[in-house]
PDB file of C-alpha atoms in Angstrom:
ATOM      1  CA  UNK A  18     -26.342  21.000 -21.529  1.00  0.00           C
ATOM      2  CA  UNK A  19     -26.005  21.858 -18.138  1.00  0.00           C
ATOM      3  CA  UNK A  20     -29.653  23.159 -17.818  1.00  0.00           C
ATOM      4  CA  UNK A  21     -31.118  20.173 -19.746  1.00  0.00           C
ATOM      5  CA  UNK A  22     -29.587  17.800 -16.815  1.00  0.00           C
ATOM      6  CA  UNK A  23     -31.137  20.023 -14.505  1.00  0.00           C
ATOM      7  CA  UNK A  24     -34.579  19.464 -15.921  1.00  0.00           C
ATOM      8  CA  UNK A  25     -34.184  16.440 -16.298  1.00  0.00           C
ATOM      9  CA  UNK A  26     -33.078  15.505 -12.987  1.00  0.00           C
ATOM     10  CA  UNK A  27     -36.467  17.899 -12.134  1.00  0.00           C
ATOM     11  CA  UNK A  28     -38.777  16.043 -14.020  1.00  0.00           C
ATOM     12  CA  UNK A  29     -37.076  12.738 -12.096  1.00  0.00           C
ATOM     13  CA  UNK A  30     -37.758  14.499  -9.001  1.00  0.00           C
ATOM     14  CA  UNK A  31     -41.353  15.213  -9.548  1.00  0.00           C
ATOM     15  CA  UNK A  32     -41.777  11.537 -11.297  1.00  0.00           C
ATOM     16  CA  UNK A  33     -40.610  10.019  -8.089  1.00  0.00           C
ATOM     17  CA  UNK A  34     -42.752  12.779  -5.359  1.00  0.00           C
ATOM     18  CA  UNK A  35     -45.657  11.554  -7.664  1.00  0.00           C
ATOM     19  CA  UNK A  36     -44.798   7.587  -7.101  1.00  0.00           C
ATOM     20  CA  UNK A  37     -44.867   8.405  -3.267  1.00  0.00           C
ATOM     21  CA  UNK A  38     -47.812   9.991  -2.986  1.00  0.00           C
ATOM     22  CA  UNK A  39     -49.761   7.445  -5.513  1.00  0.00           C
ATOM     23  CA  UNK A  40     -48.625   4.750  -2.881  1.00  0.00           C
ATOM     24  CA  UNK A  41     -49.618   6.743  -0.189  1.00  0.00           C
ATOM     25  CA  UNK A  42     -53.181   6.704  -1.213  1.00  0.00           C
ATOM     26  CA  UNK A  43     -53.263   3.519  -1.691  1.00  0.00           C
ATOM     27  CA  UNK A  44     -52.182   2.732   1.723  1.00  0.00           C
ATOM     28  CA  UNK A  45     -54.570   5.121   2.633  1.00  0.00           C
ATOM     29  CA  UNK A  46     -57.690   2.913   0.716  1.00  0.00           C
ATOM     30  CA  UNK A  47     -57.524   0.389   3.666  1.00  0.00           C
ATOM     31  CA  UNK A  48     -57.038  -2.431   1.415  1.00  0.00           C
ATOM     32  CA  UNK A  49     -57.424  -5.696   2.541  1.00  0.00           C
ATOM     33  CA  UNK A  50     -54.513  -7.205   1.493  1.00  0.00           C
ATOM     34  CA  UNK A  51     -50.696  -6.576   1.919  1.00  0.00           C
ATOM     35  CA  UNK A  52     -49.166  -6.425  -1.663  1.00  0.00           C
ATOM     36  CA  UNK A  53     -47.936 -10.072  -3.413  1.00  0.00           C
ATOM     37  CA  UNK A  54     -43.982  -9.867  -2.851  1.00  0.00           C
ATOM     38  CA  UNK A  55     -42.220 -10.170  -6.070  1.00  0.00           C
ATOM     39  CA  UNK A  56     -40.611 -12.994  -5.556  1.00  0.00           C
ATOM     40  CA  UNK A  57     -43.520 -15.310  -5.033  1.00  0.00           C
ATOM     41  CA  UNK A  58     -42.234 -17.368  -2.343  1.00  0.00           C
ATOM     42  CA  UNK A  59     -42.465 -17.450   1.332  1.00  0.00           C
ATOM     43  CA  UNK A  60     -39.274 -16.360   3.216  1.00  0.00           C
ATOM     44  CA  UNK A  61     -37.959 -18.497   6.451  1.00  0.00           C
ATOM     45  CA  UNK A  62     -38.381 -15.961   8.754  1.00  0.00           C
ATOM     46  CA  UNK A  63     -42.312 -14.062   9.830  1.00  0.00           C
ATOM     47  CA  UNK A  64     -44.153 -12.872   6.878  1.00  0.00           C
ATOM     48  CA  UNK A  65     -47.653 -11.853   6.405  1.00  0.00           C
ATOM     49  CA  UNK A  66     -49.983 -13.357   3.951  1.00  0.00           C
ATOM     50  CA  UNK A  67     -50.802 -10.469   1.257  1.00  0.00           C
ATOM     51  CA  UNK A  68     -52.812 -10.852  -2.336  1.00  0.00           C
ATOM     52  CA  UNK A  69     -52.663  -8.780  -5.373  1.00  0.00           C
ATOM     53  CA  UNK A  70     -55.764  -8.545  -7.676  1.00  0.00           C
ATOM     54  CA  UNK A  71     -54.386  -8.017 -11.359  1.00  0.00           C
ATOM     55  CA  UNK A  72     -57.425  -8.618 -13.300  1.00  0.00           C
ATOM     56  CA  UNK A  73     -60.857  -8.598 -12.858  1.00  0.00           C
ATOM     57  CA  UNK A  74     -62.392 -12.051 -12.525  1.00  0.00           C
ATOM     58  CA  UNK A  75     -59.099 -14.011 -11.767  1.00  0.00           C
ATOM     59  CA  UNK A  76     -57.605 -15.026  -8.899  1.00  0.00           C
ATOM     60  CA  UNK A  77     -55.128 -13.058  -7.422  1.00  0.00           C
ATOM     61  CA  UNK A  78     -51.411 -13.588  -7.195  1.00  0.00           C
ATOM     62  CA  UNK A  79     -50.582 -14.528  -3.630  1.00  0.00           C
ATOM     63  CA  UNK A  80     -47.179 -13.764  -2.049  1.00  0.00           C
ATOM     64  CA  UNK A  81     -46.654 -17.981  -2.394  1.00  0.00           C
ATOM     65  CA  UNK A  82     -47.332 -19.626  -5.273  1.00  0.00           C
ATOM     66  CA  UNK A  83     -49.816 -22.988  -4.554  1.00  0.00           C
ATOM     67  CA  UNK A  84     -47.268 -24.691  -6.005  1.00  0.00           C
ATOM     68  CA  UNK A  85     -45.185 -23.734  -3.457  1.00  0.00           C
ATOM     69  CA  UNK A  86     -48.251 -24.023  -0.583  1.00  0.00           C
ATOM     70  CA  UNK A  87     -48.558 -26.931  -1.800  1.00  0.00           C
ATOM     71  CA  UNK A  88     -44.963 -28.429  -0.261  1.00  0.00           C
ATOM     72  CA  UNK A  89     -46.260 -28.216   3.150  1.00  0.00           C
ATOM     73  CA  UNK A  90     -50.173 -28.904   2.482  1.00  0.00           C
ATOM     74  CA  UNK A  91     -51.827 -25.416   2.606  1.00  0.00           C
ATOM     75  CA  UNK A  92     -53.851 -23.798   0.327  1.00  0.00           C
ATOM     76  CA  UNK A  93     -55.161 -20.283  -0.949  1.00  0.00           C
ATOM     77  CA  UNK A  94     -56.849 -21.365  -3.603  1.00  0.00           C
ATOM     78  CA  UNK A  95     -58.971 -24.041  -4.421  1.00  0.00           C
ATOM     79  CA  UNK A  96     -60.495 -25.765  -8.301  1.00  0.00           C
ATOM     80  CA  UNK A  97     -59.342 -23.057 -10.515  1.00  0.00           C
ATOM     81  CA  UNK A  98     -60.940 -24.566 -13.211  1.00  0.00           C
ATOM     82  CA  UNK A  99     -64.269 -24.495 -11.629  1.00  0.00           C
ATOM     83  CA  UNK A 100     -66.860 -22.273 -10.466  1.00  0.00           C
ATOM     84  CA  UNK A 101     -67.074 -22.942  -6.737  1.00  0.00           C
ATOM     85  CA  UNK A 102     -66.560 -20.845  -3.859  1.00  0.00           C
ATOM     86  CA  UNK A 103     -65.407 -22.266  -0.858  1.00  0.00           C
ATOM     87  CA  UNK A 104     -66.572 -20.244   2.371  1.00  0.00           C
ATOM     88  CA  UNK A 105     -64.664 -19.057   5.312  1.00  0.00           C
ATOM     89  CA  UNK A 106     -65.543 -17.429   8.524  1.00  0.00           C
ATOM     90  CA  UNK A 107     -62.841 -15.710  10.963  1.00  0.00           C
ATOM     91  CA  UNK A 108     -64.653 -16.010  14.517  1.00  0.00           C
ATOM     92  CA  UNK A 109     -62.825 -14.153  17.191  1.00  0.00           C
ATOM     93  CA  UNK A 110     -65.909 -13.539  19.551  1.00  0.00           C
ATOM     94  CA  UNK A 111     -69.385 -13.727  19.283  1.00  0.00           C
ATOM     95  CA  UNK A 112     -70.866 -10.400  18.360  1.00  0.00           C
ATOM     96  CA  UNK A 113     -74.670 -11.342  18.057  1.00  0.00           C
ATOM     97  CA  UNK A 114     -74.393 -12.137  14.038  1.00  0.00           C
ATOM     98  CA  UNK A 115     -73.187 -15.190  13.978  1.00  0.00           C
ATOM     99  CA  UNK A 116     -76.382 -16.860  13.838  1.00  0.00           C
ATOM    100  CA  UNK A 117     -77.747 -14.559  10.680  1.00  0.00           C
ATOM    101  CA  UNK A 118     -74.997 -15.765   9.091  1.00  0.00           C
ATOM    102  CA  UNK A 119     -75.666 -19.467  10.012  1.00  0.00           C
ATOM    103  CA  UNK A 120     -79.067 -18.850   8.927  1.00  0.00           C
ATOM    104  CA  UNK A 121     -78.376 -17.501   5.663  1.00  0.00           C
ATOM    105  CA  UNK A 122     -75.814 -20.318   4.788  1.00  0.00           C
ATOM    106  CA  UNK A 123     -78.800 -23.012   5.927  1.00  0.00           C
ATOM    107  CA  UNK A 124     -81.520 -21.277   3.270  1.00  0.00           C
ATOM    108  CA  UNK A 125     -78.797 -21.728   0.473  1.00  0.00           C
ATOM    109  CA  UNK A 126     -77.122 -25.236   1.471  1.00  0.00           C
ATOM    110  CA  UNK A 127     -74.097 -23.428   1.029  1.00  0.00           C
ATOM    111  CA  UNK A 128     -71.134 -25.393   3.830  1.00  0.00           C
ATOM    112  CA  UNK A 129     -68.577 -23.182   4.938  1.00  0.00           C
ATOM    113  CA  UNK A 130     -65.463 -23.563   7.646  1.00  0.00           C
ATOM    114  CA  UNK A 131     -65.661 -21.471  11.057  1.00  0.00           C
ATOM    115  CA  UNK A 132     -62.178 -20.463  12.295  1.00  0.00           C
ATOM    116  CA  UNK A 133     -62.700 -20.047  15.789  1.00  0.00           C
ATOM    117  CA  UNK A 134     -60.632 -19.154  18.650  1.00  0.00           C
ATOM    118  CA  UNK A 135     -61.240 -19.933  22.516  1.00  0.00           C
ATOM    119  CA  UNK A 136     -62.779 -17.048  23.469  1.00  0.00           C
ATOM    120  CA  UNK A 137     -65.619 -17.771  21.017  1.00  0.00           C
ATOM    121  CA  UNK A 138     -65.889 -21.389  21.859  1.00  0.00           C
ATOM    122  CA  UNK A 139     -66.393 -20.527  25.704  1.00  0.00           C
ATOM    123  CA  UNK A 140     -68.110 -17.444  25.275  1.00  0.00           C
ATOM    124  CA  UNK A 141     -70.958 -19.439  22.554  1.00  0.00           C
ATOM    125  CA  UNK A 142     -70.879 -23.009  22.698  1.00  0.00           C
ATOM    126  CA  UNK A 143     -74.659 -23.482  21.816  1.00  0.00           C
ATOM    127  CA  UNK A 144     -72.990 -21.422  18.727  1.00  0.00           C
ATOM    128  CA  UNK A 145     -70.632 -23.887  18.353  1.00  0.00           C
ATOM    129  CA  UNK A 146     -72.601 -26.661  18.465  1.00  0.00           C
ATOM    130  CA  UNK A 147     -74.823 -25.667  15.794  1.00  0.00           C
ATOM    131  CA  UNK A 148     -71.836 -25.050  13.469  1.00  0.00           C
ATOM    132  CA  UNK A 149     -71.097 -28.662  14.199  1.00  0.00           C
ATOM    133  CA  UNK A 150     -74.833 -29.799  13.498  1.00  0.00           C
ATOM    134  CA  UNK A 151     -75.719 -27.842  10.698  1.00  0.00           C
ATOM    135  CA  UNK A 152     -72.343 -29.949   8.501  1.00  0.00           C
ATOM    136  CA  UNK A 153     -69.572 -27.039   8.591  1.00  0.00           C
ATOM    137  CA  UNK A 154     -65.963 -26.916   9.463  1.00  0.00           C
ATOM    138  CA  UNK A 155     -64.896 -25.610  12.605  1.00  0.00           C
ATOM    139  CA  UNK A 156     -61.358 -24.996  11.849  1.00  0.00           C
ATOM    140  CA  UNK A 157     -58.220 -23.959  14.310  1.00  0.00           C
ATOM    141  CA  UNK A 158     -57.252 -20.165  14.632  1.00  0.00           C
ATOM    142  CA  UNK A 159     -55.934 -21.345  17.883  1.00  0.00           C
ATOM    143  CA  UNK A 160     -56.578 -20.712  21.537  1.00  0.00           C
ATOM    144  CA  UNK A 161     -55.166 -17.222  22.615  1.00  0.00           C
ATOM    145  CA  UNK A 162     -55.326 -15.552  19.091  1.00  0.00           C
ATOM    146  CA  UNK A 163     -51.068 -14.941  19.183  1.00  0.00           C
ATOM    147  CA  UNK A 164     -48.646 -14.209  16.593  1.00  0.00           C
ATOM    148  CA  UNK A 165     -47.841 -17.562  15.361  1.00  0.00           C
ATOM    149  CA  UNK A 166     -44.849 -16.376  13.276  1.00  0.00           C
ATOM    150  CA  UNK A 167     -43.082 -15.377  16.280  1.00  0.00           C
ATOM    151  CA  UNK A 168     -43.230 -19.093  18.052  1.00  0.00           C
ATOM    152  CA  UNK A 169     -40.373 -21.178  16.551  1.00  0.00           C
ATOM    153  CA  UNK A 170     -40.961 -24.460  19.143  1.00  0.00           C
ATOM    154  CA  UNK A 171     -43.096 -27.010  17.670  1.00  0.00           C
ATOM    155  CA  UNK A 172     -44.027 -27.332  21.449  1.00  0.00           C
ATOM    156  CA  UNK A 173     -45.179 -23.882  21.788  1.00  0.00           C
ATOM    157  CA  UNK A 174     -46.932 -23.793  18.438  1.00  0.00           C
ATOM    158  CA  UNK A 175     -48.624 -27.138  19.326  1.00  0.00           C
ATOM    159  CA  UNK A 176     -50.089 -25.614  22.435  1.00  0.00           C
ATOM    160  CA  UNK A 177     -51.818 -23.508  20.792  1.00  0.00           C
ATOM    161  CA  UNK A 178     -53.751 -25.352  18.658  1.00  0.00           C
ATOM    162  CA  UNK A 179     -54.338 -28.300  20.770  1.00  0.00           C
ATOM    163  CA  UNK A 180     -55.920 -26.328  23.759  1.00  0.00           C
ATOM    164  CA  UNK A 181     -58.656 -25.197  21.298  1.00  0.00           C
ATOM    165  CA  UNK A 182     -59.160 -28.886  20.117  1.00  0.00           C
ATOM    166  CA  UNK A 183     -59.622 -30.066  23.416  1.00  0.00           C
ATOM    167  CA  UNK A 184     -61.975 -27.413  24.316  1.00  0.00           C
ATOM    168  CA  UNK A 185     -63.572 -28.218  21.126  1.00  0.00           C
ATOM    169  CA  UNK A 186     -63.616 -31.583  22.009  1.00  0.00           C
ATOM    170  CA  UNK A 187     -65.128 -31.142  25.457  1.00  0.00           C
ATOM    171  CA  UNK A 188     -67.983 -28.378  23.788  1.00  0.00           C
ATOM    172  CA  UNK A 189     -69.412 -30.696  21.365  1.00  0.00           C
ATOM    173  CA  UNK A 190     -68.237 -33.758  22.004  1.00  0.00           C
ATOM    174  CA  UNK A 191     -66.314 -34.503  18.349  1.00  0.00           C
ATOM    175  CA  UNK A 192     -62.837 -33.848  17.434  1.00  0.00           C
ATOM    176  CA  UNK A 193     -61.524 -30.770  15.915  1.00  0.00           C
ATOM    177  CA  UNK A 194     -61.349 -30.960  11.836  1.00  0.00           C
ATOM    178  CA  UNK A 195     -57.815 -30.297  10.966  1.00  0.00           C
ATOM    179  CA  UNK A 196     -58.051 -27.040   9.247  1.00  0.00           C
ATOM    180  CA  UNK A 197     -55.730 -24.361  10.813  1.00  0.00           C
ATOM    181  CA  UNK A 198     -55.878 -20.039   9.673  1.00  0.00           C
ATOM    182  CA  UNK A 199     -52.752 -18.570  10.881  1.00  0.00           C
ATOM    183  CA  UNK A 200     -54.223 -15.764  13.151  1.00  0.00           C
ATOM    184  CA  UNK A 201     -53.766 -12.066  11.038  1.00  0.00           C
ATOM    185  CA  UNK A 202     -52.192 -14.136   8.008  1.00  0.00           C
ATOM    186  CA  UNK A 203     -48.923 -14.230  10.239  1.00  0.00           C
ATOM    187  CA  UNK A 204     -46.568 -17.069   9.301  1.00  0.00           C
ATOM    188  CA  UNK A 205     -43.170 -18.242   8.857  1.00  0.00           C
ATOM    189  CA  UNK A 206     -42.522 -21.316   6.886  1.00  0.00           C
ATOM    190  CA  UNK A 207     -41.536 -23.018   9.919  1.00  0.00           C
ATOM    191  CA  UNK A 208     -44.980 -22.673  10.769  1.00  0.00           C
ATOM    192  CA  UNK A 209     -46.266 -24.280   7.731  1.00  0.00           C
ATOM    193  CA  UNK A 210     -43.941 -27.351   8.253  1.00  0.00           C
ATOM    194  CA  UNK A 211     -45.036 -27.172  12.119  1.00  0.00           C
ATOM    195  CA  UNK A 212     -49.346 -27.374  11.270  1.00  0.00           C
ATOM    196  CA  UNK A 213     -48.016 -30.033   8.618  1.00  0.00           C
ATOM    197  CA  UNK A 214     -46.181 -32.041  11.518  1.00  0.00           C
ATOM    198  CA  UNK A 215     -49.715 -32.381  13.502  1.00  0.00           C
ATOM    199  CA  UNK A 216     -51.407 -33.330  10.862  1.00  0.00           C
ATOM    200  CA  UNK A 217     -53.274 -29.824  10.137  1.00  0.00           C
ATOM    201  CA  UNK A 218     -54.288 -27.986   6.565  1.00  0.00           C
ATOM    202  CA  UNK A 219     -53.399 -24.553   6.422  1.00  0.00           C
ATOM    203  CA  UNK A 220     -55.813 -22.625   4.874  1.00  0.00           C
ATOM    204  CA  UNK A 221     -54.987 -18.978   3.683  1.00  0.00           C
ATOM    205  CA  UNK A 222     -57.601 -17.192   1.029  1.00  0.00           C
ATOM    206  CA  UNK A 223     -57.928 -15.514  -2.021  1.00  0.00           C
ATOM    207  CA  UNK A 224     -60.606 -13.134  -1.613  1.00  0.00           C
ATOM    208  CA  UNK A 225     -61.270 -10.741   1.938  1.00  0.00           C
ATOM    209  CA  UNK A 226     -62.601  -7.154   2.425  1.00  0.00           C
ATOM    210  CA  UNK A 227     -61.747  -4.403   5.147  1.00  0.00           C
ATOM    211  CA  UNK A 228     -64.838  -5.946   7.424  1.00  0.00           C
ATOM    212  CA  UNK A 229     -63.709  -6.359  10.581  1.00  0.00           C
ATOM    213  CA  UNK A 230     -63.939  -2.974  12.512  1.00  0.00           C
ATOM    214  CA  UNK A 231     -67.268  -3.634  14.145  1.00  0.00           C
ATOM    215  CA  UNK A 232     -67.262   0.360  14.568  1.00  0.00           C
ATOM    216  CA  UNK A 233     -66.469   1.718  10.944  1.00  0.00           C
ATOM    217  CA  UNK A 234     -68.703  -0.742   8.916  1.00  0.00           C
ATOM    218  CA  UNK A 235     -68.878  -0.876   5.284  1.00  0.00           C
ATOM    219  CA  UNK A 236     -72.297  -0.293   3.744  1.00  0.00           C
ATOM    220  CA  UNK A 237     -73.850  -3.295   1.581  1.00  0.00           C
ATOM    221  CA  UNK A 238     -72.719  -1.239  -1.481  1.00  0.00           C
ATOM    222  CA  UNK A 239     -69.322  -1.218  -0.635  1.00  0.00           C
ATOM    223  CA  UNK A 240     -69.291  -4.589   0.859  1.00  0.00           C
ATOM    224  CA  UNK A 241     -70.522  -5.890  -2.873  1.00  0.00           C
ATOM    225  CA  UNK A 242     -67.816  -3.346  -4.751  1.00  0.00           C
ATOM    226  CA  UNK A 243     -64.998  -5.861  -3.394  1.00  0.00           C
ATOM    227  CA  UNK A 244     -67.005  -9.228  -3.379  1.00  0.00           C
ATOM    228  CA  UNK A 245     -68.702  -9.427  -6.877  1.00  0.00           C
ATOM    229  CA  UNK A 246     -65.597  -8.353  -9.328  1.00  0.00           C
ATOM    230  CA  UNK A 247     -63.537 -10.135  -7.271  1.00  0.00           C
ATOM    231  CA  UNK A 248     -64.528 -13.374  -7.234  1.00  0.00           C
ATOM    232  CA  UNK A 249     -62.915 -16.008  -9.112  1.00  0.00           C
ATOM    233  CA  UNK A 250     -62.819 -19.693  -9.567  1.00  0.00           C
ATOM    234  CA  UNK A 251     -61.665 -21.560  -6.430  1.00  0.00           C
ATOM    235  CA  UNK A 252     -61.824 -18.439  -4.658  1.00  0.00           C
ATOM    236  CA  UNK A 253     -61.347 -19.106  -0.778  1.00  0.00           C
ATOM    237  CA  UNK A 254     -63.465 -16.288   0.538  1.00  0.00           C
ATOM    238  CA  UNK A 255     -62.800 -14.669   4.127  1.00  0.00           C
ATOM    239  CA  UNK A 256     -65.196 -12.898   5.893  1.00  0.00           C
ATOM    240  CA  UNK A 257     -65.847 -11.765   9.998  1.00  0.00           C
ATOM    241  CA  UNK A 258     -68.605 -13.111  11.739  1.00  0.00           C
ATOM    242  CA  UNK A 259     -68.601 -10.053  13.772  1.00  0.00           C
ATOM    243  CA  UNK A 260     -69.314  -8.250  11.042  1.00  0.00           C
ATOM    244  CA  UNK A 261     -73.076  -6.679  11.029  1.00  0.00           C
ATOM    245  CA  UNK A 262     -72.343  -5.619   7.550  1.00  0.00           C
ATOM    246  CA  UNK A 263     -72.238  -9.361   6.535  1.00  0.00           C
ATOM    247  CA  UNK A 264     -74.470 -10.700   8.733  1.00  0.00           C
ATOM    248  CA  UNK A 265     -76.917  -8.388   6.694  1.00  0.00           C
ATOM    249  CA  UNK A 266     -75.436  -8.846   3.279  1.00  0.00           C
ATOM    250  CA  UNK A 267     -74.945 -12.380   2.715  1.00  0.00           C
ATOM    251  CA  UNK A 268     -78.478 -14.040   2.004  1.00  0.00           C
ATOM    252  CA  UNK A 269     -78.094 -11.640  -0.857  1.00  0.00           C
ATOM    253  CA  UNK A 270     -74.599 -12.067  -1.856  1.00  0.00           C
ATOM    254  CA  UNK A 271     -74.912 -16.270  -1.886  1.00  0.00           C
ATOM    255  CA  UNK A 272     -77.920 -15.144  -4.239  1.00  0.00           C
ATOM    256  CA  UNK A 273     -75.988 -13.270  -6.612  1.00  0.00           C
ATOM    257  CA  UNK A 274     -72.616 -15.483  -6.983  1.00  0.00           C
ATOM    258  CA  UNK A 275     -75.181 -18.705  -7.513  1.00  0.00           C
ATOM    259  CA  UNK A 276     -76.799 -16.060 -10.430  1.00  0.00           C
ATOM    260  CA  UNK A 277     -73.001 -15.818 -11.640  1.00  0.00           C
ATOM    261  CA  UNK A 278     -73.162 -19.050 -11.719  1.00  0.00           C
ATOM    262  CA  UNK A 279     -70.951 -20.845  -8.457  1.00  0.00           C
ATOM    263  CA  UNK A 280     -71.493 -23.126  -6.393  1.00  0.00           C
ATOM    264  CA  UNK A 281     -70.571 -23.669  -2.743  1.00  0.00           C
ATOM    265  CA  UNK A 282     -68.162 -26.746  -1.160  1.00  0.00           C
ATOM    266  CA  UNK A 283     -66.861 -27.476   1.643  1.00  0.00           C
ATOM    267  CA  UNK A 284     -62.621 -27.217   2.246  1.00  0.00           C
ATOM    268  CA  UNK A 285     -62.940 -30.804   2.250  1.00  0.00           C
ATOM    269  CA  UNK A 286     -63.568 -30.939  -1.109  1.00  0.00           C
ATOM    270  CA  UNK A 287     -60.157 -28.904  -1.731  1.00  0.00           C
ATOM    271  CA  UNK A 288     -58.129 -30.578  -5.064  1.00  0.00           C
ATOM    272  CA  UNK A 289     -55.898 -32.627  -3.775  1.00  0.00           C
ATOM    273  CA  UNK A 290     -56.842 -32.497   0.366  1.00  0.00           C
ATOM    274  CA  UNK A 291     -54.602 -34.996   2.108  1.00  0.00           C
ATOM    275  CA  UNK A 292     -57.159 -36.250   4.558  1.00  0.00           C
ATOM    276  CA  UNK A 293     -55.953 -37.973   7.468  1.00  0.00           C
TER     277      UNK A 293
END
């Protein structure tokens, strides 16, 4: 009896070593996403926004229900009973693609939403202004790029986003949409009542790929390994416009999600926007 306990506490041992090394290499796969919490639901205090893709074709479980998004007007998915695509750009600095990928969107009519910060609105504003022309979004990841989950002051958080909207403002001579991105995904659900307060959408996504070291590049292969089975109806797609990879990529990659069958619209057209 005695040596059966010891085997079996053995075989537990070896069980569990195997569970810590399987997670291990899957940290180690530089996943996009932080796993969905179990729980579903945002927590008070700073959290990071994190996706788990459970089947192929479907949209992922975030770690907030929509239903629960939905409470303070922010969104990471969009018509799930649809096949559209809405497109996103993160813009932290102009990295000489931006304009590829500005072309690219033109040649398929395909809107998307720019989530710019001020660095890339000083840095490009020609850039800028031809986001504004050309009919897309140029959404609020505020000024200075900061943890937003660590700013608790609706004066402090405010700050932020309204020095990019008057530097917007001033740039192009329009005012900001009122789309926000929580810089990294950081966010407390303080935050989320806070961008609701001023009148701003916060816009997570459902769909991103490991593409924005600008020195460790995916190829186009690998780009399209994490694009194509992923997509899903009323997928929010994030991508980096500093990314050469998608810069390169994405005349092609509009191509084949229209062959799927998708279409392209605008955030605005998100079910149930409360435009103000």
């Amino acid at each position: 009896m005695l040596h059966a306990d010891r085997r079996s506490l053995l075989t537990l041992g070896a069980l569990t070593a195997l569970a810590l090394i399987a997670a291990a290499a899957l940290a180690l796969r530089g996943e996009e996403t932080l796993p969905a919490a179990g729980s579903a639901a945002v927590p008070a205090s700073a959290g990071n926004w994190g996706l788990s893709f459970q089947t192929e074709g479907e949209a992922p479980v975030g770690n907030a229900t929509q239903e629960y998004l939905s409470q303070y007007g922010a969104y990471y998915l969009g018509e799930t009973d649809e096949k559209v695509i809405y497109l996103t750009f993160d813009c932290g600095y102009e990295n000489g693609y931006t304009e590829q990928i500005l072309d690219a969107l033109k040649k398929h009519s395909a809107p998307a939403a720019f989530f710019v910060v001020g660095n890339m609105v000083e840095t490009a504003p020609d850039i800028i202004r031809r986001m504004a022309a050309e009919g897309h979004i140029v959404g609020n990841h505020t000024y200075h790029h900061p943890d937003m989950s660590g700013i608790s002051e609706l004066n402090a958080f405010q700050r932020e986003l309204d020095s990019l909207a008057e530097l917007y403002q001033q740039t192009t001579g329009r005012a900001l949409p009122r789309f926000y991105r929580p810089p990294q995904g950081k966010y407390s659900e303080e935050n989320l009542k806070q961008a609701q307060a001023l009148g701003y959408t916060t816009v997570f996504w459902s769909l991103a790929y490991v593409d924005w070291y600008t020195d460790n590049q995916p190829t186009p292969q690998q780009a399209y390994d994490k694009l194509l089975p992923r997509i899903h109806d009323g997928a929010i797609v994030l991508l980096h416009s500093t990314s050469r990879t998608n810069a390169e990529i994405l005349d092609e990659l509009l191509s084949k999600w229209e062959q799927m069958g998708y279409r392209f619209a605008s955030l605005e057209e998100l079910p149930g926007l409360d435009v103000r």
